[in-house]
Amino acid sequence: MKRIVVFSLVVFIILAIVWCIVEWPVIGLSIAVGSVFMIGIYDLLQKKHTILRNFPVLGHIRFLSEMIAPELHQYFVESDTDGKPIDRNHRSYVYQRAKKENETHPFGTELNVESDDYKWMSHSIYPAPKLNEAPRVIIGGKACKQPYSASLFNISAMSFGALGKNAVKALNIGAREGGFYHNTGEGGISDYHLQGGDVVYQLGTGYFGSRNEDGTFSSKKFKVQAGKSEVKMIEIKISQGAKPGHGGVLPAAKNNQEIANIRGVKPNTTVLSPPGHSAFSNPTELMQFISDLRDLSGGKPIGFKLCVGNKTEFIEICEAMKKTGVKPDFITVDGAEGGTGAAPIDFSNYVGMPWESALLFVVDTLRDFGFKEEIKVITATKIITSFDIFKALCLGADLCNSARGMMLALGCIQALKCNTNNCPAGVATNKKYLMNGLVVSEKWKRVKNYHEEILNDFLELMAASGCSETSQLSREFIYRKEKAISWESYQ
């Protein structure tokens, strides 16, 4: 916001000087020359910016251009297919379905179908009848007393604090009206999560909402949180794709008194979740923690989320399942491409296994141990379109979560200011004047619409593949470029 005010003020002053020159040439030119001279003297004397000392006055053009560079690039430079992390075509896909507007695309694909990263699905010349509604997935193994019937597409983990209260309320009401679940993120359960929608309570390394004063896990507080009727499942967050091995980050600018009370921390401080859990330190202890949470929650489904790094560690977890007889009810697989509101850039860019490789590895490992039927696999990285859901299910996932897709449905414009508390769309901010722009009564409908339309698109793709049940989907339907010379299926 500060840079917008500064830029606007500079532009206003320049226009005012130009107007003075037109109306009163002598006075106006005197003001202009005097202003340039004073700025030049200041630039030569200041010691912070080399560019301004070497190029007085002219150097300011660089800084003014830098202020609006992201907007200029997004709106006028980038093409429909090269925007990062989500390109314009995919953003438009979400906006159109959230508003139930034009859902067709003219003139053919804009993608380079010969590129090495292009994926496509095979179709049948004998398409199956389209299902009237998307099937649901029952989550809950043999030890689960309260299995949950989940939608194929749900809201991924986003904490209150990372998102503003209006955004959280709109997401939860959308989940309530659309019949899908809303993952709280690791920031604990707020009143805004309790608008009637099904909730997955995520328990991160900070144990927010279920922590003692020293930051360790409190079974007493957890029992209260997990006992809420809205809470349908509990997810232990071991790691997430955007910052595996680092822990969550809540900037001080976002940590107000309300958020601090919910999390059990001091307000106006940067909150860093520990990189790892204090409640367990090895696979056997993780299984015991899962068993304890299942008992404390009254038998609700318990699972964990991770970004795969060391393959051996996941294999050891499966070996602990076999040894102890304790199994999670679900595993959420995140990838290195995962999103976040705030993370060190090296963790986002270079740490963790990419999504497809991670999903394939986890699914295959569970199958090798004979656990895949009982343990449901959820995946949660850049699921934006119906093809993303189709591909994920073909690769072995049972259902999908989306964070950034749901944010776009709320009105996110990918301004990339999630970590500054200055989100112009009122989504990732708790500043009142920005949040007020996000009207809950309007935005929850868009969340519901997006969920409804993306599953409708998915059912059309499934019918085109010739499949009438999700159990018929397999890797042989998805193709990728193999060694840049031929198409090979994942089979």
Tab-separated table of C-alpha atoms in Angstrom:
chain	number	residue	atom	x	y	z
A	1	MET	CA	0.000	0.000	0.000
A	2	LYS	CA	2.868	2.361	0.857
A	3	ARG	CA	4.423	2.047	-2.582
A	4	ILE	CA	1.074	2.759	-4.243
A	5	VAL	CA	0.653	5.929	-2.178
A	6	VAL	CA	4.220	7.038	-2.934
A	7	PHE	CA	3.873	6.357	-6.648
A	8	SER	CA	0.507	8.140	-6.814
A	9	LEU	CA	1.909	11.130	-4.919
A	10	VAL	CA	4.878	11.398	-7.277
A	11	VAL	CA	2.630	11.207	-10.332
A	12	PHE	CA	0.332	13.871	-8.833
A	13	ILE	CA	3.267	16.216	-8.168
A	14	ILE	CA	4.587	15.767	-11.704
A	15	LEU	CA	1.158	16.481	-13.206
A	16	ALA	CA	0.791	19.530	-10.948
A	17	ILE	CA	4.131	20.916	-12.138
A	18	VAL	CA	3.197	20.291	-15.776
A	19	TRP	CA	-0.097	22.113	-15.219
A	20	CYS	CA	1.757	25.051	-13.638
A	21	ILE	CA	4.105	25.234	-16.636
A	22	VAL	CA	1.122	25.371	-19.008
A	23	GLU	CA	-0.764	27.985	-16.971
A	24	TRP	CA	2.169	30.083	-15.711
A	25	PRO	CA	5.251	29.227	-17.822
A	26	VAL	CA	7.795	31.280	-15.867
A	27	ILE	CA	6.643	30.223	-12.400
A	28	GLY	CA	6.088	26.650	-13.500
A	29	LEU	CA	9.523	26.290	-15.110
A	30	SER	CA	11.139	27.855	-12.067
A	31	ILE	CA	9.449	25.329	-9.786
A	32	ALA	CA	10.424	22.454	-12.104
A	33	VAL	CA	14.078	23.517	-12.405
A	34	GLY	CA	14.318	24.192	-8.673
A	35	SER	CA	12.805	20.821	-7.813
A	36	VAL	CA	15.167	18.962	-10.144
A	37	PHE	CA	18.152	20.853	-8.724
A	38	MET	CA	17.210	20.063	-5.099
A	39	ILE	CA	16.597	16.407	-5.881
A	40	GLY	CA	19.947	16.236	-7.667
A	41	ILE	CA	21.790	17.742	-4.688
A	42	TYR	CA	20.051	15.289	-2.310
A	43	ASP	CA	20.953	12.332	-4.551
A	44	LEU	CA	24.623	13.336	-4.643
A	45	LEU	CA	24.844	13.708	-0.854
A	46	GLN	CA	22.885	10.586	0.236
A	47	LYS	CA	24.902	7.390	0.809
A	48	LYS	CA	22.341	4.572	0.682
A	49	HIS	CA	21.763	4.200	-3.080
A	50	THR	CA	24.668	3.939	-5.524
A	51	ILE	CA	22.396	4.394	-8.536
A	52	LEU	CA	21.151	7.764	-7.272
A	53	ARG	CA	24.672	8.984	-6.457
A	54	ASN	CA	25.937	7.998	-9.900
A	55	PHE	CA	22.822	9.084	-11.812
A	56	PRO	CA	21.129	11.867	-9.816
A	57	VAL	CA	17.463	12.540	-10.686
A	58	LEU	CA	17.464	9.999	-13.546
A	59	GLY	CA	18.019	7.176	-11.090
A	60	HIS	CA	14.561	7.797	-9.606
A	61	ILE	CA	12.997	6.593	-12.842
A	62	ARG	CA	14.303	3.114	-12.047
A	63	PHE	CA	12.774	3.069	-8.581
A	64	LEU	CA	9.435	4.430	-9.828
A	65	SER	CA	9.334	1.770	-12.549
A	66	GLU	CA	10.206	-0.917	-9.999
A	67	MET	CA	7.216	0.075	-7.880
A	68	ILE	CA	4.713	-0.925	-10.550
A	69	ALA	CA	6.792	-3.579	-12.347
A	70	PRO	CA	4.768	-6.574	-11.037
A	71	GLU	CA	1.486	-5.068	-12.234
A	72	LEU	CA	2.963	-4.056	-15.599
A	73	HIS	CA	4.340	-7.548	-16.095
A	74	GLN	CA	1.150	-9.362	-15.083
A	75	TYR	CA	-1.261	-7.252	-17.088
A	76	PHE	CA	0.754	-6.197	-20.121
A	77	VAL	CA	3.801	-8.447	-20.572
A	78	GLU	CA	3.079	-12.049	-19.647
A	79	SER	CA	1.180	-14.230	-22.092
A	80	ASP	CA	-1.850	-16.369	-21.237
A	81	THR	CA	0.372	-19.392	-20.633
A	82	ASP	CA	3.621	-18.204	-19.036
A	83	GLY	CA	2.470	-16.606	-15.763
A	84	LYS	CA	3.908	-18.068	-12.556
A	85	PRO	CA	2.995	-19.815	-10.359
A	86	ILE	CA	-0.439	-19.966	-12.041
A	87	ASP	CA	-0.822	-18.688	-15.594
A	88	ARG	CA	-3.596	-16.442	-16.860
A	89	ASN	CA	-5.475	-19.270	-18.598
A	90	HIS	CA	-5.732	-21.257	-15.383
A	91	ARG	CA	-6.720	-18.187	-13.379
A	92	SER	CA	-9.447	-17.458	-15.956
A	93	TYR	CA	-10.581	-21.078	-15.681
A	94	VAL	CA	-11.267	-20.622	-11.976
A	95	TYR	CA	-12.844	-17.167	-12.320
A	96	GLN	CA	-15.244	-18.342	-15.021
A	97	ARG	CA	-16.399	-21.357	-13.073
A	98	ALA	CA	-16.674	-19.451	-9.820
A	99	LYS	CA	-18.945	-16.938	-11.561
A	100	LYS	CA	-20.642	-19.563	-13.768
A	101	GLU	CA	-19.762	-17.522	-16.820
A	102	ASN	CA	-18.504	-18.586	-20.258
A	103	GLU	CA	-16.791	-21.957	-19.791
A	104	THR	CA	-15.576	-22.542	-23.344
A	105	HIS	CA	-12.311	-21.604	-25.052
A	106	PRO	CA	-12.060	-20.418	-28.674
A	107	PHE	CA	-9.812	-21.438	-31.554
A	108	GLY	CA	-7.935	-24.335	-29.992
A	109	THR	CA	-5.204	-24.866	-27.409
A	110	GLU	CA	-2.539	-22.262	-26.678
A	111	LEU	CA	-0.258	-24.880	-25.137
A	112	ASN	CA	2.814	-26.263	-26.878
A	113	VAL	CA	1.750	-29.881	-27.208
A	114	GLU	CA	5.290	-30.897	-28.208
A	115	SER	CA	6.936	-29.504	-25.066
A	116	ASP	CA	8.627	-31.897	-22.668
A	117	ASP	CA	6.265	-31.050	-19.804
A	118	TYR	CA	3.014	-31.445	-21.767
A	119	LYS	CA	0.592	-34.072	-20.404
A	120	TRP	CA	-2.504	-35.465	-22.079
A	121	MET	CA	-5.189	-38.096	-21.464
A	122	SER	CA	-6.377	-40.786	-23.793
A	123	HIS	CA	-10.085	-40.917	-24.630
A	124	SER	CA	-12.388	-43.635	-25.884
A	125	ILE	CA	-14.373	-43.677	-29.107
A	126	TYR	CA	-17.012	-45.336	-26.926
A	127	PRO	CA	-17.504	-42.766	-24.141
A	128	ALA	CA	-19.339	-43.793	-21.021
A	129	PRO	CA	-22.553	-42.090	-19.893
A	130	LYS	CA	-21.753	-39.081	-17.754
A	131	LEU	CA	-22.532	-39.609	-14.068
A	132	ASN	CA	-25.207	-37.370	-12.568
A	133	GLU	CA	-23.046	-36.555	-9.568
A	134	ALA	CA	-19.484	-37.107	-8.483
A	135	PRO	CA	-18.831	-40.163	-6.291
A	136	ARG	CA	-17.656	-39.662	-2.725
A	137	VAL	CA	-14.821	-41.366	-0.870
A	138	ILE	CA	-15.186	-43.061	2.519
A	139	ILE	CA	-12.187	-42.282	4.728
A	140	GLY	CA	-11.657	-44.482	7.759
A	141	GLY	CA	-9.780	-47.722	8.315
A	142	LYS	CA	-10.553	-50.649	10.580
A	143	ALA	CA	-9.721	-48.748	13.774
A	144	CYS	CA	-11.803	-45.703	12.830
A	145	LYS	CA	-15.132	-45.363	14.636
A	146	GLN	CA	-16.408	-42.307	12.755
A	147	PRO	CA	-15.575	-42.732	9.050
A	148	TYR	CA	-16.123	-39.689	6.867
A	149	SER	CA	-17.645	-39.458	3.383
A	150	ALA	CA	-15.485	-36.930	1.501
A	151	SER	CA	-15.903	-35.072	-1.765
A	152	LEU	CA	-13.356	-35.674	-4.518
A	153	PHE	CA	-12.402	-31.973	-4.316
A	154	ASN	CA	-11.927	-29.953	-1.137
A	155	ILE	CA	-10.331	-26.882	0.422
A	156	SER	CA	-6.677	-27.419	1.255
A	157	ALA	CA	-4.942	-26.197	4.394
A	158	MET	CA	-4.921	-22.401	4.824
A	159	SER	CA	-4.741	-20.926	8.317
A	160	PHE	CA	-6.701	-18.067	9.779
A	161	GLY	CA	-3.936	-15.520	10.014
A	162	ALA	CA	-2.548	-16.411	6.628
A	163	LEU	CA	-6.080	-15.652	5.371
A	164	GLY	CA	-8.372	-12.956	6.732
A	165	LYS	CA	-11.571	-13.752	8.613
A	166	ASN	CA	-13.853	-12.897	5.680
A	167	ALA	CA	-11.961	-15.288	3.426
A	168	VAL	CA	-12.140	-18.086	6.014
A	169	LYS	CA	-15.873	-17.531	6.569
A	170	ALA	CA	-16.601	-17.537	2.832
A	171	LEU	CA	-14.613	-20.749	2.357
A	172	ASN	CA	-16.392	-22.517	5.189
A	173	ILE	CA	-19.874	-21.456	4.111
A	174	GLY	CA	-19.021	-22.529	0.560
A	175	ALA	CA	-17.944	-25.919	1.922
A	176	ARG	CA	-21.182	-26.180	3.908
A	177	GLU	CA	-23.395	-25.398	0.940
A	178	GLY	CA	-21.364	-27.467	-1.519
A	179	GLY	CA	-20.880	-30.565	0.628
A	180	PHE	CA	-17.073	-30.666	0.858
A	181	TYR	CA	-14.537	-30.178	3.625
A	182	HIS	CA	-12.432	-27.229	4.736
A	183	ASN	CA	-8.931	-27.848	6.118
A	184	THR	CA	-8.110	-25.334	8.863
A	185	GLY	CA	-4.386	-25.148	8.198
A	186	GLU	CA	-2.001	-25.308	11.148
A	187	GLY	CA	-3.221	-22.054	12.721
A	188	GLY	CA	-5.940	-23.660	14.825
A	189	ILE	CA	-9.731	-23.540	14.724
A	190	SER	CA	-11.272	-20.069	14.749
A	191	ASP	CA	-14.938	-19.115	14.992
A	192	TYR	CA	-14.752	-18.331	11.277
A	193	HIS	CA	-14.073	-22.008	10.564
A	194	LEU	CA	-17.285	-22.933	12.360
A	195	GLN	CA	-19.927	-21.686	9.934
A	196	GLY	CA	-21.424	-25.144	9.452
A	197	GLY	CA	-18.991	-26.580	6.926
A	198	ASP	CA	-17.134	-29.847	7.540
A	199	VAL	CA	-13.706	-29.182	9.016
A	200	VAL	CA	-10.399	-31.031	8.923
A	201	TYR	CA	-8.364	-29.899	11.929
A	202	GLN	CA	-4.709	-29.701	10.963
A	203	LEU	CA	-2.219	-30.191	13.769
A	204	GLY	CA	1.174	-28.746	12.859
A	205	THR	CA	4.464	-28.675	14.693
A	206	GLY	CA	3.316	-25.653	16.712
A	207	TYR	CA	0.204	-27.539	17.942
A	208	PHE	CA	-1.817	-24.318	17.711
A	209	GLY	CA	-5.075	-24.621	19.594
A	210	SER	CA	-3.751	-27.742	21.326
A	211	ARG	CA	-0.524	-26.543	22.911
A	212	ASN	CA	0.881	-26.032	26.354
A	213	GLU	CA	2.591	-22.764	27.259
A	214	ASP	CA	5.974	-24.229	26.334
A	215	GLY	CA	4.719	-25.156	22.856
A	216	THR	CA	4.363	-28.893	23.453
A	217	PHE	CA	1.245	-30.889	22.631
A	218	SER	CA	-1.680	-30.720	25.075
A	219	SER	CA	-3.922	-33.778	24.938
A	220	LYS	CA	-6.514	-31.996	27.099
A	221	LYS	CA	-6.861	-29.037	24.718
A	222	PHE	CA	-6.760	-31.318	21.670
A	223	LYS	CA	-9.671	-33.347	23.002
A	224	VAL	CA	-11.763	-30.172	23.181
A	225	GLN	CA	-10.845	-29.108	19.644
A	226	ALA	CA	-11.259	-32.553	18.075
A	227	GLY	CA	-14.570	-33.036	19.884
A	228	LYS	CA	-16.244	-30.198	17.986
A	229	SER	CA	-19.069	-31.553	15.829
A	230	GLU	CA	-17.767	-29.677	12.778
A	231	VAL	CA	-14.420	-31.482	12.953
A	232	LYS	CA	-14.654	-34.589	10.795
A	233	MET	CA	-10.975	-35.545	10.464
A	234	ILE	CA	-7.594	-34.654	11.967
A	235	GLU	CA	-4.469	-34.165	9.868
A	236	ILE	CA	-0.979	-34.197	11.383
A	237	LYS	CA	1.158	-31.835	9.335
A	238	ILE	CA	4.640	-33.302	9.143
A	239	SER	CA	5.726	-31.038	6.282
A	240	GLN	CA	4.332	-29.103	3.341
A	241	GLY	CA	5.645	-28.725	-0.173
A	242	ALA	CA	6.446	-25.027	-0.180
A	243	LYS	CA	8.705	-25.230	2.871
A	244	PRO	CA	9.442	-28.855	3.861
A	245	GLY	CA	11.657	-29.165	6.902
A	246	HIS	CA	11.150	-25.519	7.837
A	247	GLY	CA	7.848	-25.072	9.636
A	248	GLY	CA	5.178	-22.451	9.152
A	249	VAL	CA	5.758	-18.706	9.222
A	250	LEU	CA	3.239	-16.127	10.455
A	251	PRO	CA	4.710	-12.632	9.929
A	252	ALA	CA	4.368	-10.238	12.861
A	253	ALA	CA	2.311	-7.890	10.674
A	254	LYS	CA	-0.431	-10.518	10.522
A	255	ASN	CA	-0.262	-11.750	14.120
A	256	ASN	CA	-2.876	-9.578	15.835
A	257	GLN	CA	-4.412	-10.176	19.264
A	258	GLU	CA	-7.276	-12.322	17.962
A	259	ILE	CA	-4.996	-14.619	15.997
A	260	ALA	CA	-2.562	-14.862	18.901
A	261	ASN	CA	-5.375	-15.910	21.264
A	262	ILE	CA	-6.471	-18.685	18.910
A	263	ARG	CA	-2.929	-19.966	18.467
A	264	GLY	CA	-1.822	-19.462	22.048
A	265	VAL	CA	1.131	-17.183	21.240
A	266	LYS	CA	2.192	-13.577	21.853
A	267	PRO	CA	0.631	-10.988	19.504
A	268	ASN	CA	2.605	-8.800	17.077
A	269	THR	CA	5.482	-11.257	16.902
A	270	THR	CA	6.648	-13.413	14.004
A	271	VAL	CA	5.534	-16.953	14.802
A	272	LEU	CA	7.830	-19.710	13.546
A	273	SER	CA	6.547	-23.249	13.870
A	274	PRO	CA	9.334	-25.709	14.729
A	275	PRO	CA	10.715	-27.688	11.755
A	276	GLY	CA	9.714	-30.964	13.388
A	277	HIS	CA	7.275	-32.376	15.945
A	278	SER	CA	8.118	-32.671	19.633
A	279	ALA	CA	5.388	-35.302	20.190
A	280	PHE	CA	7.277	-37.938	18.175
A	281	SER	CA	10.756	-38.409	16.730
A	282	ASN	CA	10.618	-41.722	14.871
A	283	PRO	CA	8.106	-43.840	12.892
A	284	THR	CA	7.030	-45.960	15.864
A	285	GLU	CA	6.320	-42.871	17.959
A	286	LEU	CA	4.367	-41.393	15.029
A	287	MET	CA	2.150	-44.492	14.991
A	288	GLN	CA	1.608	-44.163	18.733
A	289	PHE	CA	0.709	-40.478	18.288
A	290	ILE	CA	-1.829	-41.435	15.609
A	291	SER	CA	-3.331	-44.012	17.938
A	292	ASP	CA	-3.499	-41.487	20.791
A	293	LEU	CA	-5.204	-38.874	18.613
A	294	ARG	CA	-7.702	-41.437	17.412
A	295	ASP	CA	-8.650	-42.258	20.992
A	296	LEU	CA	-8.767	-38.605	22.078
A	297	SER	CA	-10.980	-37.675	19.121
A	298	GLY	CA	-13.479	-40.438	19.727
A	299	GLY	CA	-12.387	-42.487	16.744
A	300	LYS	CA	-12.377	-39.839	14.023
A	301	PRO	CA	-10.164	-40.394	10.942
A	302	ILE	CA	-6.515	-39.496	11.615
A	303	GLY	CA	-3.962	-38.907	8.889
A	304	PHE	CA	-0.790	-37.048	8.145
A	305	LYS	CA	0.466	-34.688	5.457
A	306	LEU	CA	3.992	-34.666	4.113
A	307	CYS	CA	6.228	-33.567	1.300
A	308	VAL	CA	8.478	-36.513	0.458
A	309	GLY	CA	12.206	-35.957	0.769
A	310	ASN	CA	14.117	-39.026	1.859
A	311	LYS	CA	12.281	-42.044	0.410
A	312	THR	CA	13.745	-44.332	3.061
A	313	GLU	CA	11.968	-42.390	5.816
A	314	PHE	CA	8.551	-43.021	4.262
A	315	ILE	CA	9.366	-46.701	3.795
A	316	GLU	CA	10.307	-46.831	7.479
A	317	ILE	CA	6.905	-45.316	8.352
A	318	CYS	CA	5.216	-48.113	6.396
A	319	GLU	CA	7.371	-50.671	8.196
A	320	ALA	CA	6.257	-49.157	11.516
A	321	MET	CA	2.620	-49.510	10.401
A	322	LYS	CA	3.240	-53.187	9.716
A	323	LYS	CA	5.076	-53.718	13.008
A	324	THR	CA	2.652	-51.876	15.281
A	325	GLY	CA	-0.576	-52.629	13.448
A	326	VAL	CA	-1.457	-48.926	13.634
A	327	LYS	CA	-2.256	-47.208	10.366
A	328	PRO	CA	-3.390	-43.705	9.489
A	329	ASP	CA	-6.760	-43.404	7.803
A	330	PHE	CA	-5.338	-41.123	5.118
A	331	ILE	CA	-2.076	-39.620	3.885
A	332	THR	CA	-1.947	-36.238	2.176
A	333	VAL	CA	0.861	-35.987	-0.378
A	334	ASP	CA	2.197	-32.514	-1.102
A	335	GLY	CA	4.814	-31.626	-3.691
A	336	ALA	CA	7.643	-29.125	-3.978
A	337	GLU	CA	5.342	-26.958	-6.141
A	338	GLY	CA	2.991	-26.431	-3.198
A	339	GLY	CA	1.841	-22.960	-2.248
A	340	THR	CA	2.311	-20.928	0.912
A	341	GLY	CA	1.711	-17.466	2.264
A	342	ALA	CA	5.289	-17.033	3.468
A	343	ALA	CA	8.428	-19.154	3.105
A	344	PRO	CA	12.174	-18.758	2.515
A	345	ILE	CA	12.687	-18.754	-1.243
A	346	ASP	CA	15.315	-21.519	-1.249
A	347	PHE	CA	12.893	-23.860	0.516
A	348	SER	CA	10.173	-23.081	-2.042
A	349	ASN	CA	12.538	-23.506	-4.980
A	350	TYR	CA	14.870	-26.342	-4.099
A	351	VAL	CA	13.611	-28.522	-1.230
A	352	GLY	CA	11.323	-31.532	-1.548
A	353	MET	CA	10.196	-34.004	-4.200
A	354	PRO	CA	7.973	-32.702	-7.032
A	355	TRP	CA	4.300	-33.619	-6.822
A	356	GLU	CA	3.947	-36.309	-9.503
A	357	SER	CA	7.029	-38.247	-8.412
A	358	ALA	CA	5.967	-38.032	-4.764
A	359	LEU	CA	2.423	-39.212	-5.437
A	360	LEU	CA	3.623	-42.150	-7.546
A	361	PHE	CA	6.163	-43.157	-4.908
A	362	VAL	CA	3.718	-42.998	-1.983
A	363	VAL	CA	0.981	-44.894	-3.829
A	364	ASP	CA	3.372	-47.601	-5.052
A	365	THR	CA	4.951	-48.003	-1.608
A	366	LEU	CA	1.544	-48.360	0.067
A	367	ARG	CA	0.583	-50.964	-2.535
A	368	ASP	CA	3.816	-52.880	-1.960
A	369	PHE	CA	2.987	-53.083	1.754
A	370	GLY	CA	-0.662	-53.967	1.063
A	371	PHE	CA	-1.980	-50.797	2.729
A	372	LYS	CA	-3.448	-48.879	-0.197
A	373	GLU	CA	-7.020	-50.162	0.151
A	374	GLU	CA	-7.309	-49.129	3.789
A	375	ILE	CA	-5.334	-45.858	3.637
A	376	LYS	CA	-6.794	-43.164	1.388
A	377	VAL	CA	-4.363	-40.910	-0.445
A	378	ILE	CA	-5.160	-37.214	-0.738
A	379	THR	CA	-3.064	-34.944	-2.931
A	380	ALA	CA	-2.803	-31.204	-2.656
A	381	THR	CA	-0.430	-29.470	-5.072
A	382	LYS	CA	-1.609	-27.023	-7.774
A	383	ILE	CA	-4.941	-28.776	-8.301
A	384	ILE	CA	-6.673	-26.112	-10.373
A	385	THR	CA	-8.596	-27.745	-13.232
A	386	SER	CA	-10.657	-30.871	-13.759
A	387	PHE	CA	-7.753	-32.414	-15.707
A	388	ASP	CA	-5.609	-31.985	-12.590
A	389	ILE	CA	-8.159	-34.034	-10.635
A	390	PHE	CA	-8.405	-36.629	-13.414
A	391	LYS	CA	-4.615	-36.986	-13.594
A	392	ALA	CA	-4.264	-37.202	-9.798
A	393	LEU	CA	-6.835	-39.985	-9.564
A	394	CYS	CA	-5.227	-41.828	-12.464
A	395	LEU	CA	-1.855	-41.673	-10.706
A	396	GLY	CA	-3.364	-43.244	-7.593
A	397	ALA	CA	-4.841	-40.478	-5.437
A	398	ASP	CA	-8.314	-41.026	-4.007
A	399	LEU	CA	-9.272	-37.353	-3.680
A	400	CYS	CA	-7.793	-33.859	-4.035
A	401	ASN	CA	-7.423	-30.630	-2.097
A	402	SER	CA	-6.843	-27.158	-3.517
A	403	ALA	CA	-5.661	-23.980	-1.788
A	404	ARG	CA	-4.710	-21.565	-4.544
A	405	GLY	CA	-7.667	-22.605	-6.696
A	406	MET	CA	-10.028	-21.782	-3.839
A	407	MET	CA	-8.219	-18.484	-3.251
A	408	LEU	CA	-8.757	-17.561	-6.894
A	409	ALA	CA	-12.435	-18.434	-6.514
A	410	LEU	CA	-12.537	-15.932	-3.639
A	411	GLY	CA	-11.157	-13.230	-5.933
A	412	CYS	CA	-7.367	-13.581	-5.503
A	413	ILE	CA	-5.557	-11.834	-8.378
A	414	GLN	CA	-2.126	-13.415	-7.728
A	415	ALA	CA	-0.649	-10.118	-6.595
A	416	LEU	CA	2.024	-12.115	-4.700
A	417	LYS	CA	1.613	-10.063	-1.519
A	418	CYS	CA	0.431	-12.892	0.769
A	419	ASN	CA	3.371	-12.362	3.135
A	420	THR	CA	2.957	-8.580	3.465
A	421	ASN	CA	-0.589	-8.313	4.878
A	422	ASN	CA	-1.390	-6.031	1.927
A	423	CYS	CA	-3.395	-8.411	-0.269
A	424	PRO	CA	-5.400	-6.077	-2.548
A	425	ALA	CA	-8.163	-8.669	-2.970
A	426	GLY	CA	-8.764	-8.905	0.786
A	427	VAL	CA	-7.985	-12.638	0.849
A	428	ALA	CA	-4.569	-12.968	2.519
A	429	THR	CA	-4.788	-10.012	4.903
A	430	ASN	CA	-6.339	-9.040	8.218
A	431	LYS	CA	-6.335	-5.294	7.516
A	432	LYS	CA	-9.940	-4.228	7.961
A	433	TYR	CA	-10.177	-1.819	5.026
A	434	LEU	CA	-8.817	-4.485	2.661
A	435	MET	CA	-10.918	-7.327	4.104
A	436	ASN	CA	-14.076	-5.242	3.725
A	437	GLY	CA	-13.719	-5.541	-0.034
A	438	LEU	CA	-14.314	-9.300	0.253
A	439	VAL	CA	-18.062	-9.662	0.760
A	440	VAL	CA	-18.761	-13.038	2.378
A	441	SER	CA	-22.366	-13.271	1.128
A	442	GLU	CA	-21.103	-13.051	-2.458
A	443	LYS	CA	-17.819	-14.939	-2.301
A	444	TRP	CA	-19.046	-18.152	-0.651
A	445	LYS	CA	-21.256	-18.679	-3.677
A	446	ARG	CA	-18.224	-18.499	-5.936
A	447	VAL	CA	-16.401	-21.089	-3.847
A	448	LYS	CA	-19.411	-23.394	-4.093
A	449	ASN	CA	-19.743	-22.732	-7.840
A	450	TYR	CA	-16.080	-23.493	-8.485
A	451	HIS	CA	-16.333	-26.792	-6.622
A	452	GLU	CA	-19.532	-27.725	-8.445
A	453	GLU	CA	-18.299	-26.800	-11.917
A	454	ILE	CA	-14.847	-28.362	-11.640
A	455	LEU	CA	-16.409	-31.680	-10.610
A	456	ASN	CA	-18.887	-31.378	-13.473
A	457	ASP	CA	-15.929	-30.907	-15.831
A	458	PHE	CA	-14.215	-33.894	-14.228
A	459	LEU	CA	-17.245	-36.114	-14.837
A	460	GLU	CA	-17.157	-35.105	-18.508
A	461	LEU	CA	-13.494	-36.078	-18.751
A	462	MET	CA	-14.171	-39.386	-17.018
A	463	ALA	CA	-16.998	-40.122	-19.433
A	464	ALA	CA	-14.741	-39.246	-22.376
A	465	SER	CA	-12.194	-41.765	-21.094
A	466	GLY	CA	-14.852	-44.467	-21.256
A	467	CYS	CA	-14.935	-44.932	-17.476
A	468	SER	CA	-18.094	-45.026	-15.395
A	469	GLU	CA	-16.361	-45.471	-12.006
A	470	THR	CA	-13.296	-43.810	-10.500
A	471	SER	CA	-11.922	-47.269	-9.703
A	472	GLN	CA	-11.452	-47.759	-13.458
A	473	LEU	CA	-9.032	-44.841	-13.724
A	474	SER	CA	-5.389	-45.852	-14.004
A	475	ARG	CA	-2.023	-44.526	-15.120
A	476	GLU	CA	-2.473	-45.845	-18.638
A	477	PHE	CA	-4.844	-42.928	-19.328
A	478	ILE	CA	-2.167	-40.246	-18.778
A	479	TYR	CA	0.689	-39.657	-21.201
A	480	ARG	CA	3.888	-37.642	-20.931
A	481	LYS	CA	6.955	-37.084	-23.094
A	482	GLU	CA	9.547	-39.748	-22.359
A	483	LYS	CA	13.167	-38.721	-23.076
A	484	ALA	CA	11.779	-35.995	-25.354
A	485	ILE	CA	11.317	-38.426	-28.243
A	486	SER	CA	8.155	-40.454	-27.672
A	487	TRP	CA	4.937	-40.590	-25.670
A	488	GLU	CA	4.816	-43.183	-22.908
A	489	SER	CA	2.058	-43.835	-20.344
A	490	TYR	CA	2.744	-43.856	-16.624
A	491	GLN	CA	2.023	-47.593	-16.660
